[in-house]
CSV table of C-alpha atoms and ligand atoms in Angstrom, one decimal:
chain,number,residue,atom,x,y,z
A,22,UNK,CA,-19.5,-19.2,-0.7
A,23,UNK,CA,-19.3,-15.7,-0.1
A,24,UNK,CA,-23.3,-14.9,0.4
A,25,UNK,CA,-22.9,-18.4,2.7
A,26,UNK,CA,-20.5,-16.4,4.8
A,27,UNK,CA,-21.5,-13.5,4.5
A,28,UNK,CA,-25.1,-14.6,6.1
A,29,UNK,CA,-23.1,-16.8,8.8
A,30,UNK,CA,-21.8,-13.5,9.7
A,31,UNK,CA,-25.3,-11.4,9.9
A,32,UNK,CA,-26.4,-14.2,12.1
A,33,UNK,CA,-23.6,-14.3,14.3
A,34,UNK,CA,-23.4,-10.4,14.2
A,35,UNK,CA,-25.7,-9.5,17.9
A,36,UNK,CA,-23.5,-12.4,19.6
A,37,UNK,CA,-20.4,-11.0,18.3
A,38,UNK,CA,-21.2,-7.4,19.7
A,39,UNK,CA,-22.0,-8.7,22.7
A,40,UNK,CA,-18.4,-11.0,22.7
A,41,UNK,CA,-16.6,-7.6,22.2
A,42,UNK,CA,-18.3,-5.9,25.1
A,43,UNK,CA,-17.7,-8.1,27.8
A,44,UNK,CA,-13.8,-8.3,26.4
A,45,UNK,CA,-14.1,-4.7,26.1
A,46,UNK,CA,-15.5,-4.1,29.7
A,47,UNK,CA,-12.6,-6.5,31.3
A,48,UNK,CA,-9.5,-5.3,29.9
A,49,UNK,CA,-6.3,-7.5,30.9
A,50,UNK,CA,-3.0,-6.1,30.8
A,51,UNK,CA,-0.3,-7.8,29.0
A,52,UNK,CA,0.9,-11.1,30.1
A,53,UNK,CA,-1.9,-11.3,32.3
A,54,UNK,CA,-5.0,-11.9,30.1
A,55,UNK,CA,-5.8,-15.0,32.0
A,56,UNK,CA,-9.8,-14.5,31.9
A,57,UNK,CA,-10.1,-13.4,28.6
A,58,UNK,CA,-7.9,-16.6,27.3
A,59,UNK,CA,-10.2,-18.9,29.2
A,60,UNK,CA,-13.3,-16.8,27.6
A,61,UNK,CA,-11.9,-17.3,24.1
A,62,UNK,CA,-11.0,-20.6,24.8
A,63,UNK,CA,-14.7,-21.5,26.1
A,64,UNK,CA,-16.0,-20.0,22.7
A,65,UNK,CA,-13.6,-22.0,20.6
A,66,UNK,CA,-14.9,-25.2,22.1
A,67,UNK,CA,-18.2,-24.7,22.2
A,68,UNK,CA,-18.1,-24.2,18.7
A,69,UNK,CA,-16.4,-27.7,18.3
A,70,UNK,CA,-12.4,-26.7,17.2
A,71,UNK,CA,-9.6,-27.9,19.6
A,72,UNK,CA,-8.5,-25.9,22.0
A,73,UNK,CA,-5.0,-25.6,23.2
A,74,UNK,CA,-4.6,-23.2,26.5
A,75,UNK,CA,-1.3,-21.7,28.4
A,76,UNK,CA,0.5,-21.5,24.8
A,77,UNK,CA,3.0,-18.8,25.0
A,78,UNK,CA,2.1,-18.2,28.5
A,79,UNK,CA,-1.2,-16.6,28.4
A,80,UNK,CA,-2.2,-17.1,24.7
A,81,UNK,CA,-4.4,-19.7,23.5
A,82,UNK,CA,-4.8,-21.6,20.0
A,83,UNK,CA,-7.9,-23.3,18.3
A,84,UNK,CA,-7.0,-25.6,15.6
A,85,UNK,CA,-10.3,-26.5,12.8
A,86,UNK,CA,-9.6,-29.4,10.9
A,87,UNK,CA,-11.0,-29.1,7.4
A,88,UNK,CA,-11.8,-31.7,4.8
A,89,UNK,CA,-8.0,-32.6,4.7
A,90,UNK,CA,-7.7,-32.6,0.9
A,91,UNK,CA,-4.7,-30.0,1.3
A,92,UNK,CA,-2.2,-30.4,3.7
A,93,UNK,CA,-1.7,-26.7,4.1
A,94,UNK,CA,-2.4,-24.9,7.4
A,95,UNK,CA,-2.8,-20.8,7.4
A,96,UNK,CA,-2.9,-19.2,10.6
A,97,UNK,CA,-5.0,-16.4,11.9
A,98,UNK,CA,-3.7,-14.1,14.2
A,99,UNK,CA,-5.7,-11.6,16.5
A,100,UNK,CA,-4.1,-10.3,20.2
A,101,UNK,CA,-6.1,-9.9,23.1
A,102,UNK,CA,-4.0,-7.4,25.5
A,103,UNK,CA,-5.0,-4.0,26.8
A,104,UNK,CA,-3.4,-1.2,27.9
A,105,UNK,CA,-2.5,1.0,31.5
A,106,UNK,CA,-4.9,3.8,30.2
A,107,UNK,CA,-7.8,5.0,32.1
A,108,UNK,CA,-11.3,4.7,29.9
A,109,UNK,CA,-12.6,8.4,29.0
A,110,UNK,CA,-14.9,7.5,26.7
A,111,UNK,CA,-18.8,7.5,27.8
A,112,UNK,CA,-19.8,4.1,27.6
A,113,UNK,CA,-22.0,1.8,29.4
A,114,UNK,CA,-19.9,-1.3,28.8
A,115,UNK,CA,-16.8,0.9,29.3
A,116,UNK,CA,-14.0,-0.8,31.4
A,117,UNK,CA,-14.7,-2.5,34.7
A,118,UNK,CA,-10.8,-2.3,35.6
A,119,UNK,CA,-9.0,0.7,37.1
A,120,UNK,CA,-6.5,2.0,34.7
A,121,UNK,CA,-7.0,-0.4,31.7
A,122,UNK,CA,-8.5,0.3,29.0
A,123,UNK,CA,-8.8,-1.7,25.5
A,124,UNK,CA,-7.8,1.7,23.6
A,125,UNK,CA,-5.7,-0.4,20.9
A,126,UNK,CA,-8.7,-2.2,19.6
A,127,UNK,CA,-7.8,-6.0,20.4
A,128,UNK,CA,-11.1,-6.3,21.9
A,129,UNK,CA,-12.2,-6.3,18.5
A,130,UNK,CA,-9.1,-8.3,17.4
A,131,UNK,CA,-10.0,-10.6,19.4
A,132,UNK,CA,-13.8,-10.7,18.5
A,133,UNK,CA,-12.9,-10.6,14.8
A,134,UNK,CA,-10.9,-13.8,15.5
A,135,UNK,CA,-14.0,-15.5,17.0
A,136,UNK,CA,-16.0,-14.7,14.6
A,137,UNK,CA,-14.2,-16.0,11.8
A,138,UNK,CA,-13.5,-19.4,13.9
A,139,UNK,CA,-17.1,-20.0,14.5
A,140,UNK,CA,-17.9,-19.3,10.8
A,141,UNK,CA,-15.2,-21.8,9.4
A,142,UNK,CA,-16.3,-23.9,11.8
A,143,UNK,CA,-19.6,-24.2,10.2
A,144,UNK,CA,-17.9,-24.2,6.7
A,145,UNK,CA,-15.0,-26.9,7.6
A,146,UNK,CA,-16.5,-29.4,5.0
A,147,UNK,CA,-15.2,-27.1,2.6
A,148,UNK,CA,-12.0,-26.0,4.2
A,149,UNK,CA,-9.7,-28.5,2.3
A,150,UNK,CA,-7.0,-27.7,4.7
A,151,UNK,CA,-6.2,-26.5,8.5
A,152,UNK,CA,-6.9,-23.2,10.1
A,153,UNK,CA,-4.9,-22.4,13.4
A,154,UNK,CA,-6.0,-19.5,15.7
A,155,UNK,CA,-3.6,-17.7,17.1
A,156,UNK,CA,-4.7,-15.4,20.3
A,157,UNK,CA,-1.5,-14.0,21.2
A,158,UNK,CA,-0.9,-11.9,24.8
A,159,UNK,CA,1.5,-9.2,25.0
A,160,UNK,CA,1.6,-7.4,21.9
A,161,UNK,CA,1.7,-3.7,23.3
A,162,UNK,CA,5.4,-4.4,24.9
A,163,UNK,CA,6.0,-6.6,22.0
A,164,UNK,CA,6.5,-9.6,23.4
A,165,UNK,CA,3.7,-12.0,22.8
A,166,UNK,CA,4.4,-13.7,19.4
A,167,UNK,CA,7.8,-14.5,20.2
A,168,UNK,CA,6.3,-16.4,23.3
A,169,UNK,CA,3.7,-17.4,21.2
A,170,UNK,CA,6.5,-18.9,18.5
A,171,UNK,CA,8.7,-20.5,21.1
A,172,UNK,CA,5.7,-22.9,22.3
A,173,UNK,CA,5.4,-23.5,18.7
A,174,UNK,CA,2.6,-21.8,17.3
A,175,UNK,CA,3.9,-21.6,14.1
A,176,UNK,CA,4.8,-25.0,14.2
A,177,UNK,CA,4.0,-26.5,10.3
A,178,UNK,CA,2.3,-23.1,9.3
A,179,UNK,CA,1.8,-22.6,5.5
A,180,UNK,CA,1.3,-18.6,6.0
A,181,UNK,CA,-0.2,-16.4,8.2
A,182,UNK,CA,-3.2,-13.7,8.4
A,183,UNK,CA,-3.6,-10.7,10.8
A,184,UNK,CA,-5.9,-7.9,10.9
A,185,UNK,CA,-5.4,-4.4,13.1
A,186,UNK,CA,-8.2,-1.7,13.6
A,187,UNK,CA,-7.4,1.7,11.9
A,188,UNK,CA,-9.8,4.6,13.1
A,189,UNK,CA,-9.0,6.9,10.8
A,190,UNK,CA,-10.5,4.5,7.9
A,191,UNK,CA,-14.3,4.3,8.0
A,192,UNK,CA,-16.0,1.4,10.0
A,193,UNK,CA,-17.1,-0.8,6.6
A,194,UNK,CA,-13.8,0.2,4.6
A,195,UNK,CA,-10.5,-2.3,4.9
A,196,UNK,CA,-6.6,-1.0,4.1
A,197,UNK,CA,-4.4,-3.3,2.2
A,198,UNK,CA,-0.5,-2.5,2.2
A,199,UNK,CA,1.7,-3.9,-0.3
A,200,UNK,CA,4.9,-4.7,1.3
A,201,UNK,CA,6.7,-2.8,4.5
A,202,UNK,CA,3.1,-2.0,6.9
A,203,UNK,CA,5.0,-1.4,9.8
A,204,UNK,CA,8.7,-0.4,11.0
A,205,UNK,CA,11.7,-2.2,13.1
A,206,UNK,CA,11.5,-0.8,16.4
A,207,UNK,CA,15.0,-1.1,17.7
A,208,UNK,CA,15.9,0.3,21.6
A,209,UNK,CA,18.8,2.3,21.8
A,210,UNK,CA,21.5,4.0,24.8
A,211,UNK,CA,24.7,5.4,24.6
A,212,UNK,CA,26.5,6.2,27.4
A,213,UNK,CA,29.7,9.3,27.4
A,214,UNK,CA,32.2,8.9,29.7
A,215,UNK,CA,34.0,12.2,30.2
A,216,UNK,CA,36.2,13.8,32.9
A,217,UNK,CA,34.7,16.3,35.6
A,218,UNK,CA,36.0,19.6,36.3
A,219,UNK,CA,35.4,23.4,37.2
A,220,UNK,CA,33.1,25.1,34.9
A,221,UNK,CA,35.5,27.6,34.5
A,222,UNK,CA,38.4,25.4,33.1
A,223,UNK,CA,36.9,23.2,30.7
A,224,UNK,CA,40.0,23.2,29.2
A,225,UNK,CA,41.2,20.8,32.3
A,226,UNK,CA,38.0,17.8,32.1
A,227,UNK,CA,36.2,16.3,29.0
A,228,UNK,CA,32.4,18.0,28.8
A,229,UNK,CA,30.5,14.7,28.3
A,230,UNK,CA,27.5,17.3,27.8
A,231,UNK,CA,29.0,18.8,24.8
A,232,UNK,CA,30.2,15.3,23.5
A,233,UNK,CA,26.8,14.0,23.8
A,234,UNK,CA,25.4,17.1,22.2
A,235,UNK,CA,28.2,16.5,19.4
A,236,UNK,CA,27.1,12.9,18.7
A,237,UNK,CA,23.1,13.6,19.1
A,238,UNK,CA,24.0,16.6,16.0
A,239,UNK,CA,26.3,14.2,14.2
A,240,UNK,CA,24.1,11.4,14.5
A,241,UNK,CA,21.5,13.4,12.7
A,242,UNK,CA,23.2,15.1,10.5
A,243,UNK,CA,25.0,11.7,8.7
A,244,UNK,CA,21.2,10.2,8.5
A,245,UNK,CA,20.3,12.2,5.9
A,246,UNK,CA,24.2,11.7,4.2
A,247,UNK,CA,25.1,8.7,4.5
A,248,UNK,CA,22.1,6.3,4.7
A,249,UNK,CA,19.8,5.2,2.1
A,250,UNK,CA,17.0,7.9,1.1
A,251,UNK,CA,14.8,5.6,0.0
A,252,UNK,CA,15.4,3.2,3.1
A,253,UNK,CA,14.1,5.6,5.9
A,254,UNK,CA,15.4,5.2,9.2
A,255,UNK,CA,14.3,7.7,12.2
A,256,UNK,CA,16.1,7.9,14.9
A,257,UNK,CA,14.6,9.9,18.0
A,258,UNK,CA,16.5,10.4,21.6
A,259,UNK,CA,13.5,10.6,23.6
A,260,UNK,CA,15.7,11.4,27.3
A,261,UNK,CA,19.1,12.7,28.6
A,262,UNK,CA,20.4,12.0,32.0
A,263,UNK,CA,23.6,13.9,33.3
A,264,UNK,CA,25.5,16.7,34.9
A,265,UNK,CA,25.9,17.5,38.7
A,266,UNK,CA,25.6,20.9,39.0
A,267,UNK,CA,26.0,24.2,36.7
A,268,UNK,CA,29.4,25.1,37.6
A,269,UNK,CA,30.7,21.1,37.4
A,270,UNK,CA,31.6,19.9,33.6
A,271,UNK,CA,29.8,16.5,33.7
A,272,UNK,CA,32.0,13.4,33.6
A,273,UNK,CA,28.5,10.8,32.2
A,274,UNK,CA,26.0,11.6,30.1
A,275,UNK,CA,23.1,8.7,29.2
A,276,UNK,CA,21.0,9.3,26.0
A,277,UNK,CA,17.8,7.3,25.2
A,278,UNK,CA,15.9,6.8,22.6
A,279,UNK,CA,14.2,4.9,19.6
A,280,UNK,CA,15.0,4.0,16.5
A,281,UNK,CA,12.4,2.9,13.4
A,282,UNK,CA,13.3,1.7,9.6
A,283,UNK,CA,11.3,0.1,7.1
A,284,UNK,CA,13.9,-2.2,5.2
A,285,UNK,CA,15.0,-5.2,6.8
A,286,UNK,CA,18.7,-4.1,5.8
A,287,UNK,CA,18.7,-1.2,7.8
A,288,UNK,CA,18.1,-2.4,11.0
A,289,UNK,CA,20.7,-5.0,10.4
A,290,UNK,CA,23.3,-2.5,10.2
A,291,UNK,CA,22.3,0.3,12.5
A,292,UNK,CA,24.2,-1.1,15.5
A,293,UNK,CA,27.7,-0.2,13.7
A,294,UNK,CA,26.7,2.4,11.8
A,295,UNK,CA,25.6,4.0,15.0
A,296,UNK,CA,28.6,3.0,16.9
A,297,UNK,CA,31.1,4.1,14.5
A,298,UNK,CA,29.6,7.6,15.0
A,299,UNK,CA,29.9,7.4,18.5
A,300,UNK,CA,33.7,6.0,18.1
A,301,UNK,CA,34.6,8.9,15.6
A,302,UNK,CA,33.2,11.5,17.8
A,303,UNK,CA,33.9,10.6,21.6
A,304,UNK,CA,37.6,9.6,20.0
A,305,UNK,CA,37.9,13.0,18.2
A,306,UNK,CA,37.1,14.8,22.0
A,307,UNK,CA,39.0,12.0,24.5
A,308,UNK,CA,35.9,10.7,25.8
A,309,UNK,CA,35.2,7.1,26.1
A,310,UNK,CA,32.0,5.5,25.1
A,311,UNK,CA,29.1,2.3,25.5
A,312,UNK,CA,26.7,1.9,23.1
A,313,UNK,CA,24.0,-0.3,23.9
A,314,UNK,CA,21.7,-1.6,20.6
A,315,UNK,CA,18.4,-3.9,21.2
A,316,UNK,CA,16.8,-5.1,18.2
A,317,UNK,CA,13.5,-4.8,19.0
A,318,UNK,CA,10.2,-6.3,16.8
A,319,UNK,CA,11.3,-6.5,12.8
A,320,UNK,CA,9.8,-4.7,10.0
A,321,UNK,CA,6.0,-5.9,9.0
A,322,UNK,CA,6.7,-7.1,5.4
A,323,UNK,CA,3.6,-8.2,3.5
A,324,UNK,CA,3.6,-11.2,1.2
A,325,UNK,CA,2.7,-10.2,-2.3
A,326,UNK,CA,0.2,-13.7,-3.2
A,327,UNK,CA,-1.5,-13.3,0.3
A,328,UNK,CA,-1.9,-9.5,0.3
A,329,UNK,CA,-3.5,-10.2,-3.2
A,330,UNK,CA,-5.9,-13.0,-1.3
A,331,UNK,CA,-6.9,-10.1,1.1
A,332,UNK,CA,-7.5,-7.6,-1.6
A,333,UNK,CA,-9.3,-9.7,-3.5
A,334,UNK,CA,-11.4,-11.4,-0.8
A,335,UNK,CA,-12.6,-7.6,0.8
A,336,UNK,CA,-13.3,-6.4,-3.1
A,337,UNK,CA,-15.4,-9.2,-4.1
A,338,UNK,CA,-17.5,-8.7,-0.2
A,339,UNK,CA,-17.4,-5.1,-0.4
A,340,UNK,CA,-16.4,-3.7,-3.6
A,341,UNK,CA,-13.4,-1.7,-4.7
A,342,UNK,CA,-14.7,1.6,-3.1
A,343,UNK,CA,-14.0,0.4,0.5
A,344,UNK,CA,-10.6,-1.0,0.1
A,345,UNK,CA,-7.7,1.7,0.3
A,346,UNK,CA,-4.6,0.3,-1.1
A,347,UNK,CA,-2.1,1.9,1.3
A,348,UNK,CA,0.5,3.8,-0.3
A,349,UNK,CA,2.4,4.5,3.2
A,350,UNK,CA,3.8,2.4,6.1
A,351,UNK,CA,3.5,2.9,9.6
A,352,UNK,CA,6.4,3.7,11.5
A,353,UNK,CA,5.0,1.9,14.4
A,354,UNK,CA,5.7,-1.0,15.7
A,355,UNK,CA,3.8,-5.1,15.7
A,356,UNK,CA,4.9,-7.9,16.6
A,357,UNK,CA,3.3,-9.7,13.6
A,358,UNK,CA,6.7,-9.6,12.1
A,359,UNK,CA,7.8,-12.6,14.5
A,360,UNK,CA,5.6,-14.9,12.5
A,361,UNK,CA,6.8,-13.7,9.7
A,362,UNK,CA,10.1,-15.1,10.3
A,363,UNK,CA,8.4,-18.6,10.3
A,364,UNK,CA,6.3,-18.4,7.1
A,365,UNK,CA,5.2,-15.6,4.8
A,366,UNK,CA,1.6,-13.7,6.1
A,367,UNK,CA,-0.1,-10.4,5.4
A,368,UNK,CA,-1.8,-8.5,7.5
A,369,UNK,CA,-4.6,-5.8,7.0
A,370,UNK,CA,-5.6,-2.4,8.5
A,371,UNK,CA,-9.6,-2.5,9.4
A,372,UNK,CA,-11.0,0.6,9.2
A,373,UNK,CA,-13.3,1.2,12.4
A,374,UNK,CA,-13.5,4.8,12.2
A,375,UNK,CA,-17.4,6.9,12.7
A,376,UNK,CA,-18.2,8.7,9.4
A,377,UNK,CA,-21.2,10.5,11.3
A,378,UNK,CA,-18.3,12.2,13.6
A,379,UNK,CA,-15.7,15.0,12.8
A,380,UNK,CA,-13.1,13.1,15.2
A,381,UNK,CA,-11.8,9.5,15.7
A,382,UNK,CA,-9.5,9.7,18.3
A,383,UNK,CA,-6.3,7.7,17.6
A,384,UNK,CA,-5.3,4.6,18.6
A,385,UNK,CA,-4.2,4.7,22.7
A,386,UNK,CA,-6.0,7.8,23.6
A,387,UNK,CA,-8.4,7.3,26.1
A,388,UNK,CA,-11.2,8.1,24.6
A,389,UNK,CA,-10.6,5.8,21.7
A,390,UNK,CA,-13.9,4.4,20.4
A,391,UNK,CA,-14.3,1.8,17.3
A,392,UNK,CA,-17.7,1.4,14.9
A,393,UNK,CA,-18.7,-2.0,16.1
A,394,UNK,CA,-20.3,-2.6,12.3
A,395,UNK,CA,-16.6,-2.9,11.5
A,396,UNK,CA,-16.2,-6.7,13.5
A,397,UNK,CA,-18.5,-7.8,10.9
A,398,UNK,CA,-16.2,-6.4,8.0
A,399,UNK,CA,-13.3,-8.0,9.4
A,400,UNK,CA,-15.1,-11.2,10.1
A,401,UNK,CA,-16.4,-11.6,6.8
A,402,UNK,CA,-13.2,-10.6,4.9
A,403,UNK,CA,-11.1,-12.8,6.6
A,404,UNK,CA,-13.3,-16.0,6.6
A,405,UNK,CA,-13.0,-15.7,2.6
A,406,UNK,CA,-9.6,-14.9,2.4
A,407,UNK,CA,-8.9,-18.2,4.6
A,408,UNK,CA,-11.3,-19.8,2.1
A,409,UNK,CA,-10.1,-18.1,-1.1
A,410,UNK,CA,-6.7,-19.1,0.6
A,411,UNK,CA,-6.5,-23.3,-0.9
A,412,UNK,CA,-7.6,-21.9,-4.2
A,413,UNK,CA,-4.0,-20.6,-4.3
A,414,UNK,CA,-1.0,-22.7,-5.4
A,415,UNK,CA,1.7,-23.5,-2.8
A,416,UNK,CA,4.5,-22.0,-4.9
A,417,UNK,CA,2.7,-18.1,-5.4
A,418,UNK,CA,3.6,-17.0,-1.8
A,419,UNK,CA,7.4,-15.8,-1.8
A,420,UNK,CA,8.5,-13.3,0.6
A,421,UNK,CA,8.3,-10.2,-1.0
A,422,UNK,CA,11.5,-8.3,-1.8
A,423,UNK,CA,10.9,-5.2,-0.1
A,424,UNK,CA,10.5,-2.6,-2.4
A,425,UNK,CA,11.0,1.2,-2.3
A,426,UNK,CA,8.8,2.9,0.0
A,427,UNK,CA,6.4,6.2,-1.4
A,428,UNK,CA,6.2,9.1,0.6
B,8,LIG,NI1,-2.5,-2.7,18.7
């Protein structure tokens, strides 16, 4: 089955390159990748698998039907938006729109989903069960699976795959992560209400600019006391907004930031850990207080049985040498996690990166460029992990505890 798939996929390769260019060259931003839905939609069906279009606003899904001995169905999961960056690299099929730019790699995503849908499709006699492509919109403001979930993508799903480029693994190599791959994002603002007054006579207002510099070095500070070592949690306050004038004690301060953490428990009980802070501090100085707490995308945890399938699958096609077993997490966000709260999925890093070149730029620079060998990598290595998938037994995926985090 392998050297079967593995010729399907030299076959398809030129066709595949050519896919990824015209994606590449028309770059939609999120929530409005209307022509390249209809374009993967068109390629689904010409290939024979049922299309389903306008799913989770601008996504789309193909559904192959196998040879129906299981009754299993494993999704696949690529994402086709772009972002608002201008294209620096020198291309000739670089990007025909103005300020957008596929500098996150779901061009490829997208291709690599193709790919493997045409290639099962050729292969569904021996598919005992379903396979369900998922082209999700809106990843990059996190918003596209959950839109994806609520028209019911994940509807009867088994488990779930998912695949993201990496540039600073070589084009040819895959990453496989046990575990936590990527962090919660969670949104946060707190706002210090104070009392103005003279500069001179702070003794007569409440500084909400000291207060807030009190709870930004508090805040830090009891991270590394009171929380978990070995849960990390960073939290970042990216802007501050207050203050009148230099002789006026300022009576509102805003503070904005981020905050990332890689167990599930964490993020869970940020919001009152953080608040308490807040409490203690503007309490201790008279000021009063808002804090604002929006759980963004959860934690990426990997299934142990299907991270296993992908290992296995990418060693058996391309032999132990190209596949990194991850020993760190991102603290990025992905919105792969929202599946994840509908059935258990893993989801691996595809190396894209040049070895003939002393730089890859990273992912969202604008001169981000991928290997285009590496479509042919991830093709290939998921087609057999969908197909290695029905040799597994329905009671090996469990969600995997999350376990203690190197680094
Ligand atoms: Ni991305």
């Amino acid at each position: 089955m392998l050297s079967h798939i593995k010729d399907l996929a030299a076959e398809l390769a030129p066709r595949l390159i050519e896919i990824r260019r015209h994606i590449h060259s028309h770059p939609e931003l999120s929530g409005e990748e209307f022509q390249t839905a209809a374009f993967v939609a068109g390629v689904l069906s010409s290939n024979g698998i049922h299309v389903e279009e306008n799913v989770g606003k601008t996504g789309a899904i193909g559904e192959l039907k196998g040879n129906g001995s299981d009754k299993r169905i494993l999704a696949i999961r690529t994402d086709m938006d772009a972002l608002p960056i201008q294209e620096l690299a020198p291309l000739d099929y670089a990007s025909r729109n103005q300020g957008i730019m596929h500098a996150c790699g779901h061009d490829v995503h997208t291709t690599v989903g193709l790919g493997t849908a045409i290639i099962l499709s050729k292969l569904s006699q021996e598919i005992p069960g379903k396979v369900r492509f998922i082209f999700q919109p809106a990843e990059e403001i996190a918003q596209g699976a959950s839109w994806m979930v609520a028209d019911g993508a994940m509807d009867n799903i088994d488990s779930i795959l998912g695949v993201h480029v990496f540039p600073s693994i070589p084009a040819g190599s895959i990453g496989i992560r046990y575990g936590a791959l990527t962090a919660a994002a969670d949104d946060l603002e707190i706002t210090i209400t104070g009392e103005s007054g003279h500069g001179a006579r702070p003794h007569q207002a409440i500084d909400a600019i000291w207060i807030a510099a009190q709870v930004i070095t508090t805040l830090q500070q009891a991270i590394s006391r009171t929380q978990n070592p070995l849960h990390p949690v960073v939290l970042s306050i990216g802007k501050i907004t207050g203050g009148r004038a230099p002789n006026v004690i300022a009576d509102s301060v805003l503070l904005q930031g981020t905050v990332r953490s890689l167990h599930p428990d964490s993020s869970k009980e940020l919001p009152s850990w953080i608040e308490n802070i807040v409490k203690n501090v503007c309490h201790t100085y008279g000021a009063k207080y808002k804090v604002d707490y929006r759980q963004g995308v959860p934690s990426v945890q990997n299934d142990l049985g299907l991270t296993q399938i992908l290992q296995a699958a990418a060693e058996e096609a391309w032999g132990s040498d190209r596949v990194e077993i991850l020993p760190e997490p991102s603290l990025g966000g992905e919105d792969f996690s929202m599946y994840l709260k509908k059935a258990p999925g893993s989801m691996f890093r595809l190396g894209v990166g040049f070895t003939d070149r002393e730089v890859n730029h990273p992912l969202h620079h604008p001169k981000f460029e991928v290997d285009e060998s590496a479509i042919i990598t991830g093709v290939v290595t998921l087609a057999y992990a969908a197909y290695k998938y029905w040799g597994l037994s329905s009671d090996t995926t469990t969600n995997l505890t999350p376990v203690a985090v190197n680094g």
